[in-house]
């Protein structure tokens, strides 16, 4: 059955227009911007490679990238660990399974702004819940958000609390694809719980595992609102994330050319990490 | 014994997910002097925090803005996304593959690269401090297109051919035949888009300076980090609750759909 030739093009035309204006043009323009100095108000000035030279000497930007990686390195393993345990348990015959699943998932739907404001109180040094629990059981208070060595870990814990419900669901879906007779066979061989987990479950849920890693890597690279609200990037710039730093350069100092250079450079790092992860995944498959 | 450990872990986890929310609600209802305590039920309940918040920030207006923006973005994504998804899945035309790859490319493009130039576009269009800045850039969504394409592929083409013989136009086929048959996809994409739009905060922070145009997350964020709450915790928490409430209520009613929708984002990889 033939349709009029032009119809498909009319259907995709809005998308093409939107793509050209809001994706293609910005990508090209962002590259042009990296060779310029511009504060939007005065005319654009060609500046050669100045922005690139500045980037590689900008210790705070390099620190913000390191901070983002520190966040990822704590957040991802923690998230996988917690999500796997909860999913494993929920995969048993559990009373009120629906209730638990719904409870774990609740922070996923709530705005990061709310979660951050909430945890700011949990982490508060004198009045926060966590330190009160610690002092009650006779331990010292921890400077969750005021100690530069700890602050980023605290934010990573909070991000885990916010997102883990989603990953519990994803793992649960993965776990349900494991055929029960694998476990029955293992039982006959006398395998214990840990052997079953490492030799049957883990290899079977590899695809889910990879998906979880890639999803949370992409999420982690966009870390912004949590440090913006909680710490403003402090103490001692220990929680300033790359996106927060780009935001400050662009919309606080109006260094459009420089901020664009940072954005482009950071985006390349993100793509590189994702490509490496994907390569690794393909080899494993 | 094993079960006992399981339930202990589950209960502890559930408590750690629910307790903070309950604490936040009760703290917002307690007098400022009592918030310091972590007791869940304050001696006296008061709406002070809420009345103070309403007098300090235009939160009602922000609620209206958020509903308006998220609704229009969701409608746009559903209409435009299904149009493209339909063309890509059911119609033959030159350049179809190319467009598909363009969409995949858009999906993998980190937003950090387009953030600054998109802001400059808004300045040049004169869209800073307008609803257009909050809505137009979000009207298309690559993931939504891919999901529609995927779903439409599963609908038999015979159905469409029959309609064409009756003289239906393509748009009518899309909205009167494909849409009613694609409700699960529409619900999923609708929930995902609305939620993402409702919770978006970085972009509004960049393009909106006028308080009367701010969405809820932006207004609450600036209230939390700025000095206007006069360091009154209850007032800040009250604003956070108003921000969380609409989505939480929707979640309580449509929990199953929320969970399915969110889980399906991952499965499309």
XYZ file of C-alpha atoms in Angstrom:
554
model
C 0.000 0.000 0.000
C 1.574 3.275 -1.133
C 1.261 6.503 0.730
C 1.951 9.927 -0.673
C 5.673 10.415 -1.030
C 5.856 13.617 0.920
C 3.951 12.438 4.009
C 6.866 10.794 5.831
C 8.942 13.920 5.407
C 6.168 16.079 6.850
C 5.997 13.767 9.856
C 9.716 14.007 10.594
C 10.086 17.680 9.615
C 9.484 19.095 13.123
C 12.119 16.737 14.473
C 14.670 17.725 11.830
C 14.055 21.417 12.468
C 14.401 20.910 16.215
C 17.540 18.839 15.728
C 19.207 21.473 13.554
C 18.404 24.328 15.930
C 18.866 22.702 19.324
C 21.442 19.965 18.676
C 23.451 20.376 15.462
C 23.924 24.114 15.651
C 24.879 24.117 19.366
C 27.422 21.337 18.824
C 29.132 23.220 16.000
C 28.844 26.552 17.754
C 30.342 25.122 20.944
C 33.463 24.211 18.979
C 33.634 27.696 17.445
C 33.226 29.198 20.906
C 36.274 27.392 22.250
C 38.483 29.631 20.077
C 36.863 32.807 21.335
C 36.579 35.013 24.351
C 33.049 36.244 24.892
C 30.821 37.505 27.675
C 27.677 37.675 25.457
C 27.390 41.447 25.849
C 30.498 42.743 24.071
C 31.456 41.368 20.609
C 33.106 37.944 20.352
C 36.918 38.108 20.268
C 39.081 35.475 18.573
C 41.530 34.121 21.108
C 43.218 31.197 19.369
C 44.087 28.367 21.719
C 43.997 30.520 24.867
C 41.012 28.666 26.300
C 42.742 25.297 25.865
C 45.965 26.522 27.444
C 43.978 27.924 30.312
C 42.050 24.660 30.738
C 45.164 22.570 31.204
C 46.465 25.042 33.789
C 43.161 25.314 35.606
C 43.808 23.221 38.698
C 40.286 23.792 39.970
C 38.740 22.344 36.807
C 41.037 19.340 36.917
C 40.080 18.953 40.572
C 36.398 19.112 39.686
C 36.904 16.253 37.216
C 38.796 14.253 39.836
C 35.980 14.941 42.292
C 33.458 13.623 39.795
C 35.495 10.437 39.393
C 35.809 10.061 43.161
C 32.040 10.319 43.317
C 31.629 7.635 40.635
C 34.140 5.294 42.239
C 32.265 5.337 45.537
C 28.752 5.619 44.201
C 28.706 2.866 41.555
C 30.140 -0.056 43.567
C 28.059 0.919 46.596
C 24.930 1.137 44.489
C 25.508 -2.243 42.850
C 26.273 -3.874 46.196
C 23.187 -2.549 47.968
C 20.886 -3.038 44.975
C 22.032 -6.644 44.492
C 21.496 -7.568 48.133
C 18.020 -6.058 48.233
C 17.092 -7.578 44.875
C 18.366 -11.023 45.940
C 16.220 -10.907 49.057
C 13.159 -9.596 47.221
C 13.560 -12.424 44.718
C 12.740 -14.942 47.488
C 9.235 -15.701 48.673
C 8.778 -12.557 50.708
C 5.699 -11.347 52.564
C 4.668 -7.830 51.444
C 7.175 -7.803 48.617
C 5.195 -5.096 46.802
C 5.383 -2.812 49.819
C 9.154 -3.122 50.118
C 9.660 -2.592 46.414
C 7.502 0.525 46.495
C 9.305 1.889 49.547
C 12.757 1.449 47.997
C 11.569 3.104 44.822
C 10.057 6.191 46.422
C 13.177 8.420 46.400
C 13.635 7.661 42.696
C 10.532 9.622 41.733
C 11.135 12.540 44.109
C 13.114 15.578 42.965
C 16.838 15.585 43.728
C 16.267 19.005 45.285
C 14.021 17.502 47.962
C 16.351 14.580 48.617
C 19.311 16.930 48.964
C 17.516 19.263 51.373
C 16.449 16.268 53.417
C 19.921 14.766 53.648
C 21.448 18.106 54.469
C 19.541 17.768 57.740
C 20.496 14.100 58.194
C 24.159 15.056 57.730
C 24.052 18.207 59.917
C 26.990 18.184 62.328
C 25.278 18.999 65.623
C 21.618 18.306 64.992
C 21.667 15.679 62.253
C 20.183 12.235 62.710
C 23.398 10.402 61.788
C 25.571 12.151 64.364
C 22.888 11.775 67.023
C 22.824 8.049 66.443
C 26.639 7.963 66.605
C 26.825 9.930 69.867
C 24.048 7.831 71.381
C 26.045 4.655 70.856
C 29.148 6.391 72.208
C 31.030 7.209 69.005
C 32.496 10.522 67.829
C 30.605 12.842 65.543
C 31.568 12.723 61.862
C 31.903 15.861 59.755
C 29.719 14.468 56.983
C 29.636 17.674 54.987
C 32.325 19.742 56.694
C 35.284 17.373 56.462
C 36.897 17.713 52.998
C 37.988 14.050 53.071
C 34.468 12.825 53.723
C 32.081 15.277 52.068
C 32.136 13.705 48.602
C 31.563 10.237 50.058
C 28.562 11.594 51.923
C 27.120 12.941 48.699
C 27.795 9.578 47.027
C 25.920 7.791 49.826
C 22.993 10.151 49.417
C 22.924 9.629 45.635
C 22.892 5.885 46.257
C 19.955 6.257 48.610
C 18.114 8.247 45.955
C 18.747 5.914 42.997
C 19.144 2.442 44.415
C 15.417 1.620 44.147
C 15.595 1.811 40.378
C 18.546 -0.574 40.285
C 16.826 -2.993 42.671
C 14.015 -3.208 40.098
C 16.433 -3.677 37.198
C 18.327 -6.434 39.036
C 15.051 -8.043 40.040
C 14.069 -8.250 36.373
C 17.508 -9.714 35.637
C 17.287 -12.266 38.448
C 13.953 -13.507 37.208
C 15.557 -14.531 33.921
C 17.714 -17.120 35.683
C 16.069 -20.546 35.130
C 15.207 -22.119 38.519
C 16.527 -25.540 37.502
C 20.082 -24.136 37.456
C 19.792 -23.635 41.197
C 18.146 -27.018 41.676
C 21.029 -28.676 39.856
C 23.501 -26.752 42.004
C 21.647 -27.862 45.144
C 22.044 -31.472 44.078
C 25.780 -30.891 43.692
C 25.808 -29.480 47.220
C 26.700 -25.912 46.299
C 26.336 -23.340 49.055
C 24.633 -19.947 48.811
C 27.791 -18.056 47.863
C 28.854 -20.562 45.226
C 25.418 -20.375 43.687
C 25.601 -16.593 43.659
C 29.064 -16.367 42.097
C 28.799 -19.241 39.622
C 25.162 -19.002 38.545
C 23.537 -15.696 39.441
C 26.379 -13.331 38.648
C 27.190 -14.674 35.165
C 23.487 -14.808 34.308
C 22.800 -11.191 35.255
C 25.876 -9.781 33.537
C 23.822 -7.853 30.954
C 21.864 -6.156 33.744
C 25.078 -5.418 35.587
C 26.582 -3.689 32.554
C 23.438 -1.693 31.975
C 23.441 -0.558 35.606
C 27.080 0.497 35.345
C 26.531 2.526 32.187
C 23.320 4.157 33.415
C 24.848 5.206 36.713
C 28.037 6.419 35.030
C 26.042 8.754 32.803
C 23.992 9.889 35.790
C 27.093 10.441 37.904
C 28.776 12.620 35.310
C 25.884 15.055 35.514
C 26.269 15.521 39.278
C 25.242 19.110 39.938
C 22.283 19.987 42.137
C 23.452 17.949 45.140
C 26.712 19.887 45.716
C 25.050 23.111 44.531
C 22.546 22.965 47.394
C 24.464 21.060 50.045
C 27.971 22.424 50.014
C 28.291 24.960 47.201
C 31.297 22.866 46.151
C 33.109 23.105 49.508
C 34.670 22.396 51.925
C 37.982 23.329 50.265
C 36.432 22.638 46.831
C 36.252 18.949 47.707
C 32.745 18.515 46.312
C 32.822 20.824 43.314
C 31.711 18.651 40.395
C 32.646 19.249 36.761
C 29.119 20.377 35.836
C 28.979 22.707 38.824
C 32.306 24.243 37.783
C 31.162 24.680 34.161
C 27.956 26.251 35.444
C 29.944 28.726 37.541
C 32.260 29.668 34.678
C 29.351 30.142 32.302
C 26.571 31.643 34.332
C 28.354 33.264 37.229
C 31.402 34.761 35.458
C 29.909 34.755 31.941
C 33.062 33.249 30.405
C 31.119 31.753 27.493
C 34.133 30.745 25.420
C 35.940 29.173 28.338
C 32.871 27.431 29.754
C 32.211 25.994 26.304
C 35.763 24.670 26.146
C 35.274 23.013 29.534
C 31.958 21.528 28.406
C 33.447 20.113 25.231
C 36.482 18.691 27.010
C 34.373 17.110 29.738
C 31.921 15.674 27.188
C 34.871 14.017 25.420
C 35.968 12.467 28.704
C 32.438 11.149 29.268
C 32.293 9.639 25.781
C 35.720 8.098 26.260
C 34.685 6.448 29.520
C 31.448 5.141 27.992
C 33.291 3.800 24.928
C 35.825 2.014 27.140
C 33.005 0.520 29.204
C 31.173 -0.613 26.068
C 34.334 -2.159 24.591
C 34.915 -4.008 27.818
C 31.312 -5.211 27.808
C 31.502 -6.461 24.234
C 34.646 -8.418 25.029
C 32.964 -9.959 28.067
C 29.941 -10.958 26.042
C 16.646 -18.203 60.695
C 17.543 -17.206 57.147
C 14.138 -15.585 56.789
C 14.710 -13.641 59.994
C 17.887 -12.080 58.588
C 16.103 -11.284 55.332
C 13.235 -9.517 57.045
C 15.588 -7.624 59.338
C 17.531 -6.309 56.343
C 14.339 -5.432 54.478
C 12.732 -3.697 57.422
C 15.875 -1.719 58.160
C 16.129 -0.683 54.518
C 12.452 0.232 54.261
C 12.741 2.256 57.455
C 15.763 4.127 56.114
C 13.832 4.995 52.961
C 10.614 6.044 54.647
C 11.735 7.598 57.943
C 13.416 10.689 56.395
C 10.254 11.574 54.476
C 8.051 11.230 57.538
C 10.525 13.214 59.594
C 10.501 15.959 56.987
C 6.711 16.191 57.004
C 6.483 16.239 60.770
C 9.305 18.808 61.061
C 7.490 21.113 58.684
C 4.435 20.897 60.950
C 6.322 21.486 64.204
C 7.058 24.883 65.748
C 10.560 26.075 64.754
C 11.874 25.567 68.301
C 11.009 21.873 68.293
C 12.522 20.904 64.958
C 15.917 20.198 66.477
C 14.558 17.021 67.987
C 14.227 13.975 65.809
C 10.996 12.905 67.415
C 8.415 12.060 64.816
C 5.433 13.612 66.570
C 5.869 17.170 67.811
C 3.925 18.253 70.910
C 2.073 20.927 69.048
C 1.185 21.012 65.392
C 1.268 24.301 63.563
C 1.022 25.461 59.974
C 3.329 28.403 60.730
C 6.060 27.175 58.408
C 3.616 26.935 55.543
C 2.010 30.345 56.042
C 5.436 31.941 56.330
C 6.623 30.211 53.177
C 3.582 31.361 51.229
C 4.271 34.944 52.261
C 7.952 34.741 51.344
C 7.964 33.091 47.946
C 5.400 32.843 45.125
C 5.144 29.079 45.485
C 1.588 28.943 44.168
C 2.705 30.623 40.993
C 5.651 28.242 40.745
C 3.289 25.287 41.102
C 1.233 26.674 38.227
C 4.392 27.193 36.126
C 5.604 23.665 36.805
C 2.258 22.129 35.870
C 2.040 24.238 32.708
C 5.598 23.513 31.565
C 5.544 19.784 32.349
C 2.140 19.309 30.715
C 3.055 21.101 27.496
C 6.417 19.335 27.286
C 4.723 15.968 27.792
C 2.088 16.661 25.126
C 4.797 17.822 22.717
C 6.972 14.774 23.289
C 3.990 12.428 22.826
C 2.693 14.095 19.655
C 5.998 14.780 17.895
C 7.630 11.614 19.197
C 4.809 9.422 17.900
C 4.875 11.206 14.525
C 8.557 10.457 14.046
C 8.227 6.990 15.549
C 5.410 6.248 13.118
C 7.363 7.425 10.065
C 10.399 5.415 11.124
C 8.513 2.212 11.834
C 5.708 2.061 9.261
C 6.576 4.262 6.286
C 9.188 3.789 3.567
C 11.190 6.830 2.567
C 14.651 7.904 1.552
C 16.817 8.955 4.463
C 14.947 6.888 7.026
C 18.103 5.107 8.182
C 19.966 8.402 8.352
C 17.336 9.932 10.624
C 17.430 6.874 12.829
C 21.197 7.238 13.266
C 20.812 10.959 13.936
C 18.427 10.095 16.777
C 20.825 7.534 18.217
C 23.607 10.122 17.980
C 21.477 12.648 19.878
C 20.883 10.084 22.616
C 24.566 9.506 23.180
C 25.509 13.178 23.074
C 26.341 14.427 26.596
C 24.305 17.522 27.484
C 27.425 19.191 28.875
C 28.497 19.999 25.322
C 25.325 21.871 24.281
C 24.552 23.615 27.572
C 26.428 26.864 26.876
C 25.477 27.266 23.178
C 21.842 26.491 23.963
C 21.840 29.264 26.531
C 23.310 31.641 23.935
C 20.513 30.617 21.561
C 17.975 31.537 24.208
C 19.621 34.947 24.615
C 19.635 35.539 20.843
C 16.008 34.420 20.471
C 15.040 36.751 23.302
C 13.699 33.756 25.201
C 15.457 34.302 28.518
C 12.712 34.733 31.111
C 9.963 33.256 28.942
C 8.058 29.981 29.037
C 9.401 29.236 25.556
C 12.888 28.683 26.996
C 11.516 26.082 29.414
C 9.353 24.306 26.857
C 10.605 24.467 23.247
C 14.048 22.851 23.715
C 12.336 19.880 25.396
C 9.608 19.251 22.830
C 11.586 16.465 21.165
C 13.023 13.498 22.949
C 15.185 10.892 21.266
C 14.360 8.129 23.755
C 10.628 8.747 23.285
C 10.986 8.438 19.501
C 12.895 5.180 19.826
C 10.304 3.780 22.234
C 7.418 4.738 19.936
C 9.222 3.244 16.943
C 9.767 0.018 18.848
C 6.164 -0.201 19.976
C 4.580 0.695 16.626
C 6.625 -2.037 14.964
C 4.637 -4.586 16.963
C 1.309 -3.304 15.640
C 0.203 -5.182 12.465
C 0.432 -3.126 9.279
C -2.808 -4.691 7.933
C -4.682 -2.490 10.361
C -3.207 0.630 8.773
C -3.728 -0.557 5.199
C -7.406 -1.151 5.877
C -7.731 2.425 7.115
C -5.885 3.762 4.073
C -8.317 2.006 1.765
C -11.078 3.832 3.627
C -9.282 7.034 2.753
C -7.760 7.939 6.142
C -4.894 10.449 6.138
C -1.627 9.511 7.858
C -2.194 11.810 10.824
C -5.642 10.351 11.355
C -4.198 6.845 11.165
C -1.590 7.794 13.759
C -3.965 9.360 16.245
C -7.098 7.259 15.787
C -5.618 3.831 15.093
C -2.064 3.661 16.397
C -2.548 5.731 19.558
C -5.427 3.648 20.987
C -3.332 0.550 20.301
C -0.212 1.973 21.905
C -1.533 2.998 25.319
C 1.222 1.229 27.302
C 3.892 3.116 25.338
C 2.030 6.396 25.769
C 1.682 5.899 29.528
C 5.355 4.974 29.885
C 6.656 7.863 27.811
C 4.169 10.241 29.408
C 5.257 9.373 32.952
C 8.960 9.515 32.118
C 8.673 12.851 30.341
C 6.448 14.495 32.923
C 8.668 13.375 35.773
C 11.876 14.481 34.086
C 10.357 17.846 33.249
C 8.910 18.296 36.736
C 12.248 17.560 38.397
C 14.492 19.469 35.949
C 16.429 22.172 37.748
C 19.736 22.998 36.008
C 18.168 24.461 32.843
C 15.605 26.658 34.659
C 18.405 27.961 36.897
C 20.174 29.089 33.713
C 17.371 30.624 31.639
C 14.945 32.020 34.226
C 15.768 34.943 36.516
C 12.261 36.333 36.911
C 10.711 34.864 40.044
C 7.197 34.796 38.611
C 8.326 32.404 35.854
C 10.306 29.992 38.014
C 9.304 26.355 38.267
C 9.005 24.686 41.666
C 12.425 22.973 41.823
C 14.186 26.188 40.883
C 12.278 28.350 43.335
C 12.752 25.843 46.158
C 16.464 25.496 45.361
C 17.060 29.243 45.427
C 15.000 29.481 48.607
C 17.125 26.756 50.202
C 20.513 28.222 49.288
C 19.575 31.903 49.500
C 19.100 33.872 52.698
C 15.386 34.423 52.387
C 14.316 31.560 54.587
C 16.136 33.368 57.448
C 17.769 30.075 58.394
C 14.350 28.758 59.402
C 14.496 25.076 58.735
C 10.759 24.458 58.956
C 10.027 26.960 56.211
C 12.593 25.377 53.883
C 11.261 21.896 54.550
C 7.703 23.079 53.930
C 8.744 24.271 50.470
C 10.506 20.958 49.795
C 7.342 19.089 50.745
C 5.205 21.089 48.356
C 7.716 20.257 45.634
C 7.663 16.526 46.422
C 3.944 16.147 47.120
C 2.405 16.147 43.604
C 4.758 13.457 42.316
C 4.482 11.423 45.517
C 0.684 11.439 45.384
C 0.773 10.416 41.725
C 3.264 7.704 42.671
C 1.030 6.323 45.426
C -1.831 5.899 42.947
C 0.081 4.781 39.859
C 3.008 3.066 41.546
C 2.986 0.100 39.191
C 3.192 2.313 36.097
C 5.961 4.465 37.567
C 8.095 1.432 38.346
C 7.468 -0.203 34.962
C 8.212 3.018 33.106
C 11.441 3.740 34.895
C 12.601 0.156 34.570
C 11.945 0.197 30.831
C 14.395 3.082 30.254
C 17.208 0.762 31.116
C 15.984 -2.154 29.068
C 16.172 -0.241 25.815
C 19.978 -0.101 25.853
